[in-house]
């Protein structure tokens, strides 16, 4: 856990205004569809901050921030990968490439996106829906 949660000013200084806007829009989109616990942590070696969406001990996704960069990670387990693969052609080329490049571990395929705009948000929401049905209308 973090000693102190970063505010908007700190995140803007870290990632820059355009990427902070992407961060805020992505959070708003997830918040609109999912009622989740939100946890701040340090981002480990590669990132400054981690902002995780969880419910019932299961992680839905996580956002990451470091200098001039924002990350969005989703981990797809075996059954979730089968669902993605059954419909992969309906996703953007970029999402398909990230999926193919992603490392597969014992607990699933860890797919990290570094969005610079909102163009992949539709696909992000579809990926989240594979993991969990939205629990907000």
Short mmCIF file of N, CA and C in Angstrom, two decimals:
data_model
loop_
_atom_site.label_atom_id
_atom_site.label_comp_id
_atom_site.label_asym_id
_atom_site.label_seq_id
_atom_site.Cartn_x
_atom_site.Cartn_y
_atom_site.Cartn_z
N UNK A 1 0.84 -1.20 0.00
CA UNK A 1 0.00 0.00 0.00
C UNK A 1 0.87 1.25 0.00
N UNK A 2 0.29 2.31 -0.49
CA UNK A 2 1.01 3.59 -0.51
C UNK A 2 0.76 4.35 0.78
N UNK A 3 1.74 5.14 1.17
CA UNK A 3 1.57 6.01 2.34
C UNK A 3 0.53 7.08 2.03
N UNK A 4 0.55 7.53 0.78
CA UNK A 4 -0.26 8.67 0.38
C UNK A 4 -0.75 8.44 -1.06
N UNK A 5 -2.02 8.69 -1.27
CA UNK A 5 -2.58 8.52 -2.61
C UNK A 5 -2.27 9.77 -3.44
N UNK A 6 -1.76 9.60 -4.66
CA UNK A 6 -1.44 10.78 -5.48
C UNK A 6 -2.73 11.48 -5.92
N UNK A 7 -2.67 12.80 -5.98
CA UNK A 7 -3.84 13.54 -6.45
C UNK A 7 -3.68 13.82 -7.95
N UNK A 8 -4.70 14.46 -8.51
CA UNK A 8 -4.70 14.75 -9.94
C UNK A 8 -3.52 15.58 -10.38
N UNK A 9 -3.12 16.50 -9.52
CA UNK A 9 -1.98 17.37 -9.84
C UNK A 9 -0.68 16.55 -9.98
N UNK A 10 -0.49 15.64 -9.02
CA UNK A 10 0.71 14.79 -9.05
C UNK A 10 0.73 13.87 -10.27
N UNK A 11 -0.43 13.28 -10.56
CA UNK A 11 -0.50 12.39 -11.73
C UNK A 11 -0.29 13.18 -13.02
N UNK A 12 -0.84 14.38 -13.09
CA UNK A 12 -0.64 15.21 -14.27
C UNK A 12 0.84 15.54 -14.45
N UNK A 13 1.52 15.87 -13.35
CA UNK A 13 2.95 16.18 -13.40
C UNK A 13 3.75 14.95 -13.85
N UNK A 14 3.31 13.77 -13.43
CA UNK A 14 4.02 12.54 -13.76
C UNK A 14 3.83 12.13 -15.22
N UNK A 15 2.57 12.03 -15.65
CA UNK A 15 2.30 11.47 -16.98
C UNK A 15 2.07 12.53 -18.05
N UNK A 16 1.77 13.77 -17.63
CA UNK A 16 1.46 14.83 -18.59
C UNK A 16 -0.05 14.98 -18.74
N UNK A 17 -0.49 16.18 -19.10
CA UNK A 17 -1.92 16.48 -19.18
C UNK A 17 -2.68 15.57 -20.15
N UNK A 18 -2.19 15.37 -21.39
CA UNK A 18 -2.97 14.53 -22.32
C UNK A 18 -3.17 13.10 -21.79
N UNK A 19 -2.12 12.51 -21.21
CA UNK A 19 -2.26 11.15 -20.69
C UNK A 19 -3.08 11.09 -19.42
N UNK A 20 -3.02 12.16 -18.61
CA UNK A 20 -3.87 12.17 -17.42
C UNK A 20 -5.34 12.23 -17.84
N UNK A 21 -5.63 12.93 -18.93
CA UNK A 21 -7.01 12.96 -19.44
C UNK A 21 -7.44 11.56 -19.89
N UNK A 22 -6.54 10.81 -20.54
CA UNK A 22 -6.83 9.43 -20.95
C UNK A 22 -7.10 8.58 -19.70
N UNK A 23 -6.25 8.73 -18.69
CA UNK A 23 -6.40 8.01 -17.41
C UNK A 23 -7.79 8.28 -16.81
N UNK A 24 -8.13 9.57 -16.70
CA UNK A 24 -9.42 9.94 -16.09
C UNK A 24 -10.59 9.37 -16.87
N UNK A 25 -10.54 9.43 -18.20
CA UNK A 25 -11.63 8.91 -19.03
C UNK A 25 -11.75 7.40 -18.89
N UNK A 26 -10.62 6.71 -18.81
CA UNK A 26 -10.66 5.26 -18.65
C UNK A 26 -11.24 4.88 -17.29
N UNK A 27 -10.82 5.58 -16.25
CA UNK A 27 -11.38 5.33 -14.91
C UNK A 27 -12.89 5.59 -14.90
N UNK A 28 -13.31 6.68 -15.54
CA UNK A 28 -14.74 7.02 -15.57
C UNK A 28 -15.53 5.93 -16.29
N UNK A 29 -14.97 5.41 -17.37
CA UNK A 29 -15.63 4.36 -18.14
C UNK A 29 -15.77 3.08 -17.30
N UNK A 30 -14.72 2.70 -16.60
CA UNK A 30 -14.77 1.50 -15.75
C UNK A 30 -15.74 1.73 -14.60
N UNK A 31 -15.66 2.91 -13.96
CA UNK A 31 -16.54 3.23 -12.83
C UNK A 31 -18.01 3.24 -13.24
N UNK A 32 -18.27 3.62 -14.48
CA UNK A 32 -19.65 3.68 -14.99
C UNK A 32 -20.25 2.27 -15.08
N UNK A 33 -19.42 1.28 -15.36
CA UNK A 33 -19.92 -0.08 -15.59
C UNK A 33 -19.71 -1.03 -14.41
N UNK A 34 -18.74 -0.71 -13.55
CA UNK A 34 -18.38 -1.64 -12.48
C UNK A 34 -18.33 -0.95 -11.12
N UNK A 35 -18.95 -1.60 -10.14
CA UNK A 35 -18.84 -1.19 -8.74
C UNK A 35 -17.72 -2.05 -8.16
N UNK A 36 -16.57 -1.44 -7.90
CA UNK A 36 -15.39 -2.21 -7.48
C UNK A 36 -14.67 -1.51 -6.33
N UNK A 37 -13.84 -2.29 -5.63
CA UNK A 37 -12.87 -1.73 -4.70
C UNK A 37 -11.76 -1.14 -5.56
N UNK A 38 -11.21 -0.01 -5.15
CA UNK A 38 -10.09 0.58 -5.90
C UNK A 38 -8.90 0.72 -4.95
N UNK A 39 -7.77 0.13 -5.33
CA UNK A 39 -6.60 0.11 -4.46
C UNK A 39 -5.40 0.76 -5.13
N UNK A 40 -4.76 1.69 -4.40
CA UNK A 40 -3.51 2.30 -4.88
C UNK A 40 -2.33 1.53 -4.31
N UNK A 41 -1.33 1.30 -5.12
CA UNK A 41 -0.08 0.69 -4.67
C UNK A 41 1.09 1.34 -5.41
N UNK A 42 2.30 1.01 -4.95
CA UNK A 42 3.45 1.43 -5.74
C UNK A 42 3.44 0.55 -6.98
N UNK A 43 4.03 1.02 -8.04
CA UNK A 43 3.97 0.29 -9.30
C UNK A 43 5.10 -0.69 -9.52
N UNK A 44 5.84 -1.04 -8.48
CA UNK A 44 6.94 -1.98 -8.64
C UNK A 44 8.12 -1.35 -9.35
N UNK A 45 8.92 -2.17 -10.03
CA UNK A 45 10.13 -1.68 -10.69
C UNK A 45 9.83 -0.82 -11.92
N UNK A 46 8.80 -1.20 -12.65
CA UNK A 46 8.56 -0.56 -13.96
C UNK A 46 7.66 0.67 -13.89
N UNK A 47 6.85 0.80 -12.83
CA UNK A 47 5.86 1.87 -12.78
C UNK A 47 5.95 2.61 -11.45
N UNK A 48 5.47 3.84 -11.43
CA UNK A 48 5.45 4.63 -10.20
C UNK A 48 4.24 4.27 -9.35
N UNK A 49 3.07 4.15 -10.01
CA UNK A 49 1.83 3.84 -9.29
C UNK A 49 1.04 2.74 -9.98
N UNK A 50 0.31 1.99 -9.14
CA UNK A 50 -0.65 1.00 -9.63
C UNK A 50 -1.99 1.36 -9.01
N UNK A 51 -3.05 1.31 -9.83
CA UNK A 51 -4.42 1.59 -9.38
C UNK A 51 -5.25 0.40 -9.82
N UNK A 52 -5.61 -0.46 -8.85
CA UNK A 52 -6.22 -1.75 -9.15
C UNK A 52 -7.72 -1.74 -8.86
N UNK A 53 -8.47 -2.35 -9.77
CA UNK A 53 -9.91 -2.56 -9.58
C UNK A 53 -10.10 -4.01 -9.16
N UNK A 54 -10.69 -4.20 -7.96
CA UNK A 54 -10.90 -5.56 -7.43
C UNK A 54 -12.30 -5.69 -6.85
N UNK A 55 -12.74 -6.94 -6.78
CA UNK A 55 -13.98 -7.24 -6.08
C UNK A 55 -13.92 -8.69 -5.63
N UNK A 56 -14.24 -8.91 -4.39
CA UNK A 56 -14.25 -10.28 -3.86
C UNK A 56 -12.90 -10.97 -4.00
N UNK A 57 -11.82 -10.20 -3.84
CA UNK A 57 -10.48 -10.77 -3.91
C UNK A 57 -9.99 -11.05 -5.32
N UNK A 58 -10.79 -10.73 -6.33
CA UNK A 58 -10.37 -10.96 -7.72
C UNK A 58 -10.15 -9.61 -8.41
N UNK A 59 -9.04 -9.52 -9.11
CA UNK A 59 -8.71 -8.28 -9.82
C UNK A 59 -9.39 -8.27 -11.18
N UNK A 60 -10.04 -7.14 -11.48
CA UNK A 60 -10.65 -6.95 -12.80
C UNK A 60 -9.59 -6.45 -13.78
N UNK A 61 -8.88 -5.40 -13.36
CA UNK A 61 -7.83 -4.81 -14.20
C UNK A 61 -7.02 -3.87 -13.32
N UNK A 62 -5.96 -3.31 -13.89
CA UNK A 62 -5.16 -2.34 -13.15
C UNK A 62 -4.67 -1.27 -14.13
N UNK A 63 -4.59 -0.04 -13.62
CA UNK A 63 -4.00 1.05 -14.37
C UNK A 63 -2.65 1.36 -13.74
N UNK A 64 -1.71 1.78 -14.56
CA UNK A 64 -0.37 2.08 -14.09
C UNK A 64 0.05 3.45 -14.59
N UNK A 65 0.91 4.10 -13.82
CA UNK A 65 1.43 5.41 -14.22
C UNK A 65 2.92 5.48 -13.95
N UNK A 66 3.65 6.06 -14.88
CA UNK A 66 5.07 6.40 -14.71
C UNK A 66 5.30 7.62 -15.58
N UNK A 67 6.53 8.12 -15.56
CA UNK A 67 6.81 9.34 -16.30
C UNK A 67 6.40 9.22 -17.76
N UNK A 68 5.52 10.11 -18.19
CA UNK A 68 5.05 10.21 -19.58
C UNK A 68 4.43 8.93 -20.13
N UNK A 69 3.84 8.12 -19.25
CA UNK A 69 3.26 6.86 -19.72
C UNK A 69 2.14 6.39 -18.79
N UNK A 70 1.09 5.86 -19.40
CA UNK A 70 -0.03 5.26 -18.67
C UNK A 70 -0.16 3.82 -19.16
N UNK A 71 -0.45 2.90 -18.24
CA UNK A 71 -0.64 1.50 -18.61
C UNK A 71 -2.01 1.00 -18.18
N UNK A 72 -2.53 0.07 -18.95
CA UNK A 72 -3.80 -0.60 -18.62
C UNK A 72 -3.54 -2.09 -18.77
N UNK A 73 -3.65 -2.84 -17.66
CA UNK A 73 -3.38 -4.27 -17.71
C UNK A 73 -4.63 -5.08 -17.39
N UNK A 74 -4.80 -6.12 -18.20
CA UNK A 74 -5.86 -7.08 -17.94
C UNK A 74 -5.23 -8.47 -18.05
N UNK A 75 -5.60 -9.33 -17.13
CA UNK A 75 -5.06 -10.70 -17.13
C UNK A 75 -6.21 -11.64 -17.49
N UNK A 76 -6.04 -12.38 -18.58
CA UNK A 76 -7.07 -13.33 -19.00
C UNK A 76 -6.65 -14.75 -18.64
N UNK A 77 -7.48 -15.42 -17.86
CA UNK A 77 -7.25 -16.82 -17.50
C UNK A 77 -7.56 -17.72 -18.70
N UNK A 78 -7.41 -19.02 -18.49
CA UNK A 78 -7.56 -19.98 -19.59
C UNK A 78 -8.92 -19.87 -20.29
N UNK A 79 -10.01 -19.91 -19.52
CA UNK A 79 -11.35 -19.84 -20.12
C UNK A 79 -11.58 -18.49 -20.79
N UNK A 80 -11.05 -17.43 -20.18
CA UNK A 80 -11.20 -16.08 -20.74
C UNK A 80 -10.43 -15.96 -22.06
N UNK A 81 -9.28 -16.60 -22.13
CA UNK A 81 -8.50 -16.59 -23.39
C UNK A 81 -9.28 -17.29 -24.49
N UNK A 82 -9.95 -18.39 -24.17
CA UNK A 82 -10.75 -19.09 -25.16
C UNK A 82 -11.87 -18.20 -25.69
N UNK A 83 -12.49 -17.44 -24.78
CA UNK A 83 -13.55 -16.51 -25.20
C UNK A 83 -12.99 -15.43 -26.12
N UNK A 84 -11.82 -14.89 -25.76
CA UNK A 84 -11.20 -13.87 -26.61
C UNK A 84 -10.88 -14.47 -27.98
N UNK A 85 -10.24 -15.63 -27.97
CA UNK A 85 -9.78 -16.24 -29.22
C UNK A 85 -10.95 -16.60 -30.14
N UNK A 86 -12.09 -16.92 -29.57
CA UNK A 86 -13.27 -17.24 -30.38
C UNK A 86 -13.77 -16.02 -31.16
N UNK A 87 -13.47 -14.82 -30.64
CA UNK A 87 -13.94 -13.57 -31.27
C UNK A 87 -12.81 -12.62 -31.64
N UNK A 88 -11.59 -13.10 -31.69
CA UNK A 88 -10.44 -12.20 -31.84
C UNK A 88 -10.53 -11.30 -33.05
N UNK A 89 -11.15 -11.77 -34.14
CA UNK A 89 -11.24 -10.97 -35.37
C UNK A 89 -12.08 -9.72 -35.18
N UNK A 90 -12.92 -9.70 -34.16
CA UNK A 90 -13.78 -8.54 -33.93
C UNK A 90 -13.07 -7.44 -33.14
N UNK A 91 -11.84 -7.72 -32.70
CA UNK A 91 -11.04 -6.73 -31.97
C UNK A 91 -10.10 -6.03 -32.94
N UNK A 92 -9.65 -4.85 -32.55
CA UNK A 92 -8.72 -4.09 -33.39
C UNK A 92 -7.42 -4.86 -33.56
N UNK A 93 -6.71 -4.56 -34.65
CA UNK A 93 -5.41 -5.20 -34.92
C UNK A 93 -4.46 -4.99 -33.74
N UNK A 94 -4.47 -3.78 -33.18
CA UNK A 94 -3.58 -3.45 -32.07
C UNK A 94 -3.83 -4.36 -30.86
N UNK A 95 -5.11 -4.59 -30.55
CA UNK A 95 -5.45 -5.45 -29.42
C UNK A 95 -5.03 -6.89 -29.71
N UNK A 96 -5.25 -7.35 -30.93
CA UNK A 96 -4.84 -8.71 -31.30
C UNK A 96 -3.32 -8.87 -31.18
N UNK A 97 -2.57 -7.85 -31.63
CA UNK A 97 -1.10 -7.91 -31.55
C UNK A 97 -0.63 -7.93 -30.10
N UNK A 98 -1.22 -7.05 -29.27
CA UNK A 98 -0.84 -7.01 -27.84
C UNK A 98 -1.14 -8.36 -27.18
N UNK A 99 -2.27 -8.94 -27.55
CA UNK A 99 -2.64 -10.25 -27.01
C UNK A 99 -1.59 -11.30 -27.39
N UNK A 100 -1.22 -11.30 -28.66
CA UNK A 100 -0.24 -12.29 -29.15
C UNK A 100 1.13 -12.10 -28.51
N UNK A 101 1.52 -10.85 -28.25
CA UNK A 101 2.83 -10.55 -27.66
C UNK A 101 2.87 -10.80 -26.16
N UNK A 102 1.71 -10.81 -25.51
CA UNK A 102 1.64 -10.87 -24.04
C UNK A 102 2.20 -12.18 -23.52
N UNK A 103 2.89 -12.09 -22.40
CA UNK A 103 3.46 -13.25 -21.72
C UNK A 103 2.34 -14.05 -21.05
N UNK A 104 2.39 -15.37 -21.19
CA UNK A 104 1.43 -16.23 -20.51
C UNK A 104 2.12 -16.85 -19.29
N UNK A 105 1.50 -16.68 -18.14
CA UNK A 105 1.99 -17.24 -16.88
C UNK A 105 1.02 -18.30 -16.41
N UNK A 106 1.33 -18.92 -15.26
CA UNK A 106 0.47 -19.98 -14.73
C UNK A 106 -0.95 -19.49 -14.44
N UNK A 107 -1.08 -18.18 -14.13
CA UNK A 107 -2.40 -17.66 -13.76
C UNK A 107 -3.09 -16.91 -14.90
N UNK A 108 -2.48 -16.90 -16.07
CA UNK A 108 -3.16 -16.26 -17.20
C UNK A 108 -2.22 -15.47 -18.09
N UNK A 109 -2.80 -14.85 -19.08
CA UNK A 109 -2.06 -14.04 -20.05
C UNK A 109 -2.14 -12.59 -19.61
N UNK A 110 -1.00 -12.00 -19.33
CA UNK A 110 -0.91 -10.63 -18.82
C UNK A 110 -0.77 -9.67 -19.99
N UNK A 111 -1.84 -8.95 -20.31
CA UNK A 111 -1.84 -8.06 -21.47
C UNK A 111 -1.74 -6.61 -20.98
N UNK A 112 -0.64 -5.95 -21.38
CA UNK A 112 -0.41 -4.57 -20.97
C UNK A 112 -0.55 -3.66 -22.19
N UNK A 113 -1.44 -2.70 -22.06
CA UNK A 113 -1.62 -1.68 -23.09
C UNK A 113 -1.05 -0.37 -22.56
N UNK A 114 -0.56 0.48 -23.45
CA UNK A 114 -0.11 1.82 -23.06
C UNK A 114 -0.88 2.82 -23.91
N UNK A 115 -2.15 3.06 -23.54
CA UNK A 115 -3.00 3.92 -24.36
C UNK A 115 -2.51 5.37 -24.38
N UNK A 116 -2.58 5.99 -25.55
CA UNK A 116 -2.21 7.40 -25.68
C UNK A 116 -3.45 8.23 -26.02
N UNK A 117 -4.57 7.56 -26.26
CA UNK A 117 -5.84 8.23 -26.53
C UNK A 117 -6.96 7.24 -26.17
N UNK A 118 -8.18 7.56 -26.55
CA UNK A 118 -9.32 6.73 -26.16
C UNK A 118 -9.72 5.71 -27.24
N UNK A 119 -8.92 5.59 -28.28
CA UNK A 119 -9.33 4.79 -29.45
C UNK A 119 -9.56 3.30 -29.14
N UNK A 120 -8.91 2.75 -28.13
CA UNK A 120 -9.07 1.33 -27.82
C UNK A 120 -10.06 1.07 -26.68
N UNK A 121 -10.69 2.12 -26.16
CA UNK A 121 -11.55 1.95 -24.98
C UNK A 121 -12.69 0.97 -25.22
N UNK A 122 -13.27 0.97 -26.43
CA UNK A 122 -14.36 0.05 -26.72
C UNK A 122 -13.86 -1.40 -26.55
N UNK A 123 -12.68 -1.68 -27.08
CA UNK A 123 -12.09 -3.02 -26.93
C UNK A 123 -11.75 -3.32 -25.48
N UNK A 124 -11.25 -2.32 -24.74
CA UNK A 124 -10.93 -2.54 -23.32
C UNK A 124 -12.18 -3.00 -22.56
N UNK A 125 -13.29 -2.32 -22.79
CA UNK A 125 -14.54 -2.66 -22.10
C UNK A 125 -14.98 -4.08 -22.48
N UNK A 126 -14.83 -4.43 -23.74
CA UNK A 126 -15.19 -5.79 -24.18
C UNK A 126 -14.30 -6.83 -23.49
N UNK A 127 -13.00 -6.52 -23.34
CA UNK A 127 -12.10 -7.43 -22.63
C UNK A 127 -12.53 -7.58 -21.17
N UNK A 128 -12.89 -6.46 -20.55
CA UNK A 128 -13.34 -6.51 -19.15
C UNK A 128 -14.61 -7.34 -19.02
N UNK A 129 -15.49 -7.25 -20.02
CA UNK A 129 -16.74 -8.01 -19.97
C UNK A 129 -16.50 -9.51 -20.09
N UNK A 130 -15.40 -9.91 -20.71
CA UNK A 130 -15.03 -11.33 -20.73
C UNK A 130 -14.72 -11.78 -19.30
N UNK A 131 -14.06 -10.93 -18.54
CA UNK A 131 -13.68 -11.27 -17.15
C UNK A 131 -14.87 -11.24 -16.20
N UNK A 132 -15.72 -10.22 -16.39
CA UNK A 132 -16.81 -10.02 -15.44
C UNK A 132 -17.90 -9.17 -16.08
N UNK A 133 -19.15 -9.61 -15.90
CA UNK A 133 -20.26 -8.80 -16.42
C UNK A 133 -20.33 -7.50 -15.64
N UNK A 134 -20.62 -6.39 -16.32
CA UNK A 134 -20.77 -5.12 -15.59
C UNK A 134 -21.85 -5.26 -14.51
N UNK A 135 -21.61 -4.65 -13.35
CA UNK A 135 -22.60 -4.72 -12.29
C UNK A 135 -23.26 -3.38 -12.02
N UNK A 136 -23.16 -2.49 -12.99
CA UNK A 136 -23.90 -1.22 -12.96
C UNK A 136 -24.62 -1.08 -14.28
N UNK A 137 -25.76 -0.45 -14.26
CA UNK A 137 -26.53 -0.28 -15.50
C UNK A 137 -26.00 0.87 -16.32
#
